């Protein structure tokens, strides 16, 4: 039986310690060492497989993440580190770096699955995600800050690659455009 309350308390302690990322990573690895128990504990919080913050304060967010199959996000940043654990499905992460001319370029592509373990996104990471057709993704993210209220974040217009202030509604519009583009290319 996975004790979600204890996990949250342990994460709260870890993020104010002198080694927050290392300690949260160990907590995540322990949590994912018994994926069925973790899944069951998350189902008990709410049986719906939807995105839901399970805890949030100014130095920590624990987010249940559910991404539909065939989803594509635009490039965006978080301005805080994140630990990503996948319980089901897969999430392709495209990591970008800034270029000297003020743009961004691909640095690395990684496909995260339940088998790839806990993935760390650096605080300065810029990324875009996608899920495969027919494979919804379900997982748990822990952020080293309040991702729900973080200001000054950026996203990139997929057409022009212009860096824009992060805006959730506009981000979702970009997602729709990118998904439609992928579907028409398939
Ligand atoms: Fe992200």
PDB file of C-alpha atoms and ligand atoms in Angstrom:
ATOM      1  CA  UNK A   1       0.000   0.000   0.000  1.00  0.00           C
ATOM      2  CA  UNK A   2       1.489   3.303  -1.088  1.00  0.00           C
ATOM      3  CA  UNK A   3       1.038   6.101   1.437  1.00  0.00           C
ATOM      4  CA  UNK A   4       0.380   9.233  -0.616  1.00  0.00           C
ATOM      5  CA  UNK A   5       0.162  11.503   2.421  1.00  0.00           C
ATOM      6  CA  UNK A   6       3.610  10.355   3.527  1.00  0.00           C
ATOM      7  CA  UNK A   7       4.988  10.867  -0.001  1.00  0.00           C
ATOM      8  CA  UNK A   8       3.721  14.460   0.027  1.00  0.00           C
ATOM      9  CA  UNK A   9       5.193  15.104   3.493  1.00  0.00           C
ATOM     10  CA  UNK A  10       8.535  13.588   2.427  1.00  0.00           C
ATOM     11  CA  UNK A  11       8.599  15.757  -0.725  1.00  0.00           C
ATOM     12  CA  UNK A  12       7.819  18.872   1.357  1.00  0.00           C
ATOM     13  CA  UNK A  13      10.804  18.092   3.560  1.00  0.00           C
ATOM     14  CA  UNK A  14      13.030  17.246   0.601  1.00  0.00           C
ATOM     15  CA  UNK A  15      12.442  20.486  -1.334  1.00  0.00           C
ATOM     16  CA  UNK A  16      13.576  22.653   1.577  1.00  0.00           C
ATOM     17  CA  UNK A  17      16.655  20.483   2.224  1.00  0.00           C
ATOM     18  CA  UNK A  18      20.128  21.258   0.873  1.00  0.00           C
ATOM     19  CA  UNK A  19      19.782  18.569  -1.851  1.00  0.00           C
ATOM     20  CA  UNK A  20      16.194  18.914  -3.038  1.00  0.00           C
ATOM     21  CA  UNK A  21      16.496  17.304  -6.471  1.00  0.00           C
ATOM     22  CA  UNK A  22      18.524  14.319  -5.300  1.00  0.00           C
ATOM     23  CA  UNK A  23      16.130  13.670  -2.436  1.00  0.00           C
ATOM     24  CA  UNK A  24      12.966  14.029  -4.516  1.00  0.00           C
ATOM     25  CA  UNK A  25      14.473  11.731  -7.146  1.00  0.00           C
ATOM     26  CA  UNK A  26      14.979   9.021  -4.518  1.00  0.00           C
ATOM     27  CA  UNK A  27      11.402   9.522  -3.290  1.00  0.00           C
ATOM     28  CA  UNK A  28      10.112   9.238  -6.865  1.00  0.00           C
ATOM     29  CA  UNK A  29      12.209   6.136  -7.519  1.00  0.00           C
ATOM     30  CA  UNK A  30      10.851   4.536  -4.356  1.00  0.00           C
ATOM     31  CA  UNK A  31       7.285   5.490  -5.323  1.00  0.00           C
ATOM     32  CA  UNK A  32       7.713   4.007  -8.813  1.00  0.00           C
ATOM     33  CA  UNK A  33       9.363   0.833  -7.490  1.00  0.00           C
ATOM     34  CA  UNK A  34       5.832  -0.524  -6.972  1.00  0.00           C
ATOM     35  CA  UNK A  35       3.870   1.031  -9.851  1.00  0.00           C
ATOM     36  CA  UNK A  36       0.679  -0.888  -9.096  1.00  0.00           C
ATOM     37  CA  UNK A  37       0.546   0.407  -5.527  1.00  0.00           C
ATOM     38  CA  UNK A  38       1.260   3.942  -6.730  1.00  0.00           C
ATOM     39  CA  UNK A  39      -1.444   3.671  -9.392  1.00  0.00           C
ATOM     40  CA  UNK A  40      -3.907   2.407  -6.813  1.00  0.00           C
ATOM     41  CA  UNK A  41      -3.072   5.262  -4.432  1.00  0.00           C
ATOM     42  CA  UNK A  42      -3.535   7.802  -7.230  1.00  0.00           C
ATOM     43  CA  UNK A  43      -6.849   6.190  -8.201  1.00  0.00           C
ATOM     44  CA  UNK A  44      -7.994   6.556  -4.615  1.00  0.00           C
ATOM     45  CA  UNK A  45      -7.364  10.306  -4.750  1.00  0.00           C
ATOM     46  CA  UNK A  46      -9.656  10.317  -7.773  1.00  0.00           C
ATOM     47  CA  UNK A  47     -10.456   7.425 -10.109  1.00  0.00           C
ATOM     48  CA  UNK A  48     -10.538   9.696 -13.142  1.00  0.00           C
ATOM     49  CA  UNK A  49      -7.360   9.694 -15.158  1.00  0.00           C
ATOM     50  CA  UNK A  50      -7.108  13.451 -15.499  1.00  0.00           C
ATOM     51  CA  UNK A  51      -4.566  16.165 -14.777  1.00  0.00           C
ATOM     52  CA  UNK A  52      -4.849  17.148 -11.129  1.00  0.00           C
ATOM     53  CA  UNK A  53      -2.592  18.923  -8.667  1.00  0.00           C
ATOM     54  CA  UNK A  54      -2.226  16.625  -5.669  1.00  0.00           C
ATOM     55  CA  UNK A  55      -0.241  19.167  -3.668  1.00  0.00           C
ATOM     56  CA  UNK A  56       1.106  22.653  -4.271  1.00  0.00           C
ATOM     57  CA  UNK A  57       2.929  25.348  -2.333  1.00  0.00           C
ATOM     58  CA  UNK A  58       5.542  27.926  -3.324  1.00  0.00           C
ATOM     59  CA  UNK A  59       8.404  25.396  -3.377  1.00  0.00           C
ATOM     60  CA  UNK A  60       6.649  22.216  -4.527  1.00  0.00           C
ATOM     61  CA  UNK A  61       3.962  20.958  -6.897  1.00  0.00           C
ATOM     62  CA  UNK A  62       2.924  17.320  -7.147  1.00  0.00           C
ATOM     63  CA  UNK A  63       0.895  16.836 -10.279  1.00  0.00           C
ATOM     64  CA  UNK A  64      -0.944  13.816 -11.568  1.00  0.00           C
ATOM     65  CA  UNK A  65      -0.543  13.986 -15.318  1.00  0.00           C
ATOM     66  CA  UNK A  66      -2.730  12.446 -17.989  1.00  0.00           C
ATOM     67  CA  UNK A  67      -2.036  13.225 -21.631  1.00  0.00           C
ATOM     68  CA  UNK A  68      -4.286  11.882 -24.376  1.00  0.00           C
ATOM     69  CA  UNK A  69      -2.867   9.804 -27.201  1.00  0.00           C
ATOM     70  CA  UNK A  70      -1.628  11.683 -30.260  1.00  0.00           C
ATOM     71  CA  UNK A  71      -1.005  14.896 -28.323  1.00  0.00           C
ATOM     72  CA  UNK A  72       1.582  17.490 -29.316  1.00  0.00           C
ATOM     73  CA  UNK A  73       2.621  20.513 -27.243  1.00  0.00           C
ATOM     74  CA  UNK A  74       4.425  23.607 -28.427  1.00  0.00           C
ATOM     75  CA  UNK A  75       7.885  24.393 -27.031  1.00  0.00           C
ATOM     76  CA  UNK A  76       7.708  25.897 -23.522  1.00  0.00           C
ATOM     77  CA  UNK A  77       9.714  26.269 -20.336  1.00  0.00           C
ATOM     78  CA  UNK A  78       8.916  25.791 -16.651  1.00  0.00           C
ATOM     79  CA  UNK A  79      11.619  27.898 -14.899  1.00  0.00           C
ATOM     80  CA  UNK A  80      11.918  25.234 -12.199  1.00  0.00           C
ATOM     81  CA  UNK A  81      13.252  21.691 -12.112  1.00  0.00           C
ATOM     82  CA  UNK A  82      10.868  18.810 -12.626  1.00  0.00           C
ATOM     83  CA  UNK A  83      10.967  15.052 -12.058  1.00  0.00           C
ATOM     84  CA  UNK A  84       8.876  13.046 -14.481  1.00  0.00           C
ATOM     85  CA  UNK A  85       7.696   9.510 -13.777  1.00  0.00           C
ATOM     86  CA  UNK A  86       5.573   7.528 -16.240  1.00  0.00           C
ATOM     87  CA  UNK A  87       3.110   4.894 -15.067  1.00  0.00           C
ATOM     88  CA  UNK A  88       1.520   4.076 -18.397  1.00  0.00           C
ATOM     89  CA  UNK A  89       2.118   4.915 -22.055  1.00  0.00           C
ATOM     90  CA  UNK A  90       5.013   7.048 -23.206  1.00  0.00           C
ATOM     91  CA  UNK A  91       5.980  10.690 -23.567  1.00  0.00           C
ATOM     92  CA  UNK A  92       8.453  11.879 -26.154  1.00  0.00           C
ATOM     93  CA  UNK A  93      10.408  14.842 -24.826  1.00  0.00           C
ATOM     94  CA  UNK A  94      12.224  17.126 -27.170  1.00  0.00           C
ATOM     95  CA  UNK A  95      14.685  19.244 -25.190  1.00  0.00           C
ATOM     96  CA  UNK A  96      15.805  22.546 -26.706  1.00  0.00           C
ATOM     97  CA  UNK A  97      18.625  24.957 -25.994  1.00  0.00           C
ATOM     98  CA  UNK A  98      18.864  28.636 -26.752  1.00  0.00           C
ATOM     99  CA  UNK A  99      21.005  29.699 -29.698  1.00  0.00           C
ATOM    100  CA  UNK A 100      23.210  32.792 -29.942  1.00  0.00           C
ATOM    101  CA  UNK A 101      20.773  34.478 -32.305  1.00  0.00           C
ATOM    102  CA  UNK A 102      17.973  34.310 -29.729  1.00  0.00           C
ATOM    103  CA  UNK A 103      16.245  31.232 -31.119  1.00  0.00           C
ATOM    104  CA  UNK A 104      16.084  27.649 -29.902  1.00  0.00           C
ATOM    105  CA  UNK A 105      17.446  24.401 -31.343  1.00  0.00           C
ATOM    106  CA  UNK A 106      16.971  20.740 -30.477  1.00  0.00           C
ATOM    107  CA  UNK A 107      19.497  19.510 -27.926  1.00  0.00           C
ATOM    108  CA  UNK A 108      18.151  16.040 -27.184  1.00  0.00           C
ATOM    109  CA  UNK A 109      15.161  13.772 -27.775  1.00  0.00           C
ATOM    110  CA  UNK A 110      14.131  11.196 -25.210  1.00  0.00           C
ATOM    111  CA  UNK A 111      11.160   8.845 -25.118  1.00  0.00           C
ATOM    112  CA  UNK A 112      10.051   8.327 -21.516  1.00  0.00           C
ATOM    113  CA  UNK A 113       8.252   5.117 -20.605  1.00  0.00           C
ATOM    114  CA  UNK A 114       7.593   3.224 -17.354  1.00  0.00           C
ATOM    115  CA  UNK A 115      10.877   1.401 -18.022  1.00  0.00           C
ATOM    116  CA  UNK A 116      13.108   4.471 -18.456  1.00  0.00           C
ATOM    117  CA  UNK A 117      12.894   5.530 -14.805  1.00  0.00           C
ATOM    118  CA  UNK A 118      12.567   8.997 -13.318  1.00  0.00           C
ATOM    119  CA  UNK A 119      13.604  11.737 -15.734  1.00  0.00           C
ATOM    120  CA  UNK A 120      14.915  15.094 -14.502  1.00  0.00           C
ATOM    121  CA  UNK A 121      14.187  18.289 -16.386  1.00  0.00           C
ATOM    122  CA  UNK A 122      16.655  21.006 -15.416  1.00  0.00           C
ATOM    123  CA  UNK A 123      15.338  24.313 -14.083  1.00  0.00           C
ATOM    124  CA  UNK A 124      16.428  26.072 -17.295  1.00  0.00           C
ATOM    125  CA  UNK A 125      15.032  23.363 -19.576  1.00  0.00           C
ATOM    126  CA  UNK A 126      12.977  24.235 -22.621  1.00  0.00           C
ATOM    127  CA  UNK A 127      10.951  21.359 -24.021  1.00  0.00           C
ATOM    128  CA  UNK A 128       8.017  20.116 -26.066  1.00  0.00           C
ATOM    129  CA  UNK A 129       6.221  16.842 -25.546  1.00  0.00           C
ATOM    130  CA  UNK A 130       4.205  14.463 -27.654  1.00  0.00           C
ATOM    131  CA  UNK A 131       2.406  11.172 -27.179  1.00  0.00           C
ATOM    132  CA  UNK A 132       2.088   8.414 -29.747  1.00  0.00           C
ATOM    133  CA  UNK A 133      -1.189   7.633 -31.541  1.00  0.00           C
ATOM    134  CA  UNK A 134      -3.192   5.090 -29.532  1.00  0.00           C
ATOM    135  CA  UNK A 135      -1.027   5.509 -26.422  1.00  0.00           C
ATOM    136  CA  UNK A 136      -2.320   7.866 -23.747  1.00  0.00           C
ATOM    137  CA  UNK A 137       0.220   8.714 -21.045  1.00  0.00           C
ATOM    138  CA  UNK A 138      -0.385   8.637 -17.326  1.00  0.00           C
ATOM    139  CA  UNK A 139       2.204   9.678 -14.775  1.00  0.00           C
ATOM    140  CA  UNK A 140       3.339  11.802 -11.890  1.00  0.00           C
ATOM    141  CA  UNK A 141       5.350  15.018 -11.994  1.00  0.00           C
ATOM    142  CA  UNK A 142       7.063  16.733  -9.087  1.00  0.00           C
ATOM    143  CA  UNK A 143       8.188  20.335  -9.604  1.00  0.00           C
ATOM    144  CA  UNK A 144      10.575  22.359  -7.463  1.00  0.00           C
ATOM    145  CA  UNK A 145       8.183  25.308  -7.232  1.00  0.00           C
ATOM    146  CA  UNK A 146       4.592  26.296  -7.817  1.00  0.00           C
ATOM    147  CA  UNK A 147       4.172  25.427 -11.502  1.00  0.00           C
ATOM    148  CA  UNK A 148       0.503  26.437 -11.354  1.00  0.00           C
ATOM    149  CA  UNK A 149       1.343  30.040 -10.571  1.00  0.00           C
ATOM    150  CA  UNK A 150       4.862  30.563 -11.888  1.00  0.00           C
ATOM    151  CA  UNK A 151       5.102  33.836 -13.803  1.00  0.00           C
ATOM    152  CA  UNK A 152       7.539  34.909 -16.551  1.00  0.00           C
ATOM    153  CA  UNK A 153       7.385  31.545 -18.334  1.00  0.00           C
ATOM    154  CA  UNK A 154       7.732  31.379 -22.114  1.00  0.00           C
ATOM    155  CA  UNK A 155       6.291  29.394 -24.959  1.00  0.00           C
ATOM    156  CA  UNK A 156       7.247  29.427 -28.619  1.00  0.00           C
ATOM    157  CA  UNK A 157       4.888  30.016 -31.516  1.00  0.00           C
ATOM    158  CA  UNK A 158       5.147  26.792 -33.579  1.00  0.00           C
ATOM    159  CA  UNK A 159       4.712  28.670 -36.864  1.00  0.00           C
ATOM    160  CA  UNK A 160       7.074  31.603 -36.348  1.00  0.00           C
ATOM    161  CA  UNK A 161       9.244  30.152 -33.519  1.00  0.00           C
ATOM    162  CA  UNK A 162       8.824  33.494 -31.772  1.00  0.00           C
ATOM    163  CA  UNK A 163       9.240  33.408 -27.981  1.00  0.00           C
ATOM    164  CA  UNK A 164       6.013  34.542 -26.321  1.00  0.00           C
ATOM    165  CA  UNK A 165       4.878  35.011 -22.713  1.00  0.00           C
ATOM    166  CA  UNK A 166       3.306  31.768 -21.479  1.00  0.00           C
ATOM    167  CA  UNK A 167      -0.455  31.845 -21.796  1.00  0.00           C
ATOM    168  CA  UNK A 168      -2.403  28.664 -21.108  1.00  0.00           C
ATOM    169  CA  UNK A 169      -5.282  29.299 -23.503  1.00  0.00           C
ATOM    170  CA  UNK A 170      -2.956  30.258 -26.324  1.00  0.00           C
ATOM    171  CA  UNK A 171      -0.793  27.229 -25.536  1.00  0.00           C
ATOM    172  CA  UNK A 172      -3.846  24.966 -25.909  1.00  0.00           C
ATOM    173  CA  UNK A 173      -4.644  26.624 -29.254  1.00  0.00           C
ATOM    174  CA  UNK A 174      -1.083  25.876 -30.390  1.00  0.00           C
ATOM    175  CA  UNK A 175      -1.599  22.253 -29.277  1.00  0.00           C
ATOM    176  CA  UNK A 176      -4.756  21.983 -31.396  1.00  0.00           C
ATOM    177  CA  UNK A 177      -2.939  23.388 -34.436  1.00  0.00           C
ATOM    178  CA  UNK A 178       0.028  21.038 -33.968  1.00  0.00           C
ATOM    179  CA  UNK A 179      -2.239  17.992 -33.462  1.00  0.00           C
ATOM    180  CA  UNK A 180      -4.276  18.838 -36.587  1.00  0.00           C
ATOM    181  CA  UNK A 181      -1.059  19.280 -38.550  1.00  0.00           C
ATOM    182  CA  UNK A 182       0.248  15.904 -37.407  1.00  0.00           C
ATOM    183  CA  UNK A 183      -3.062  14.199 -38.206  1.00  0.00           C
ATOM    184  CA  UNK A 184      -3.169  15.662 -41.707  1.00  0.00           C
ATOM    185  CA  UNK A 185       0.439  14.543 -42.294  1.00  0.00           C
ATOM    186  CA  UNK A 186      -0.305  10.972 -41.149  1.00  0.00           C
TER     187      UNK A 186
HETATM  188 FE1  LIG B   1       6.347  20.982 -19.854  1.00  0.00          FE
END
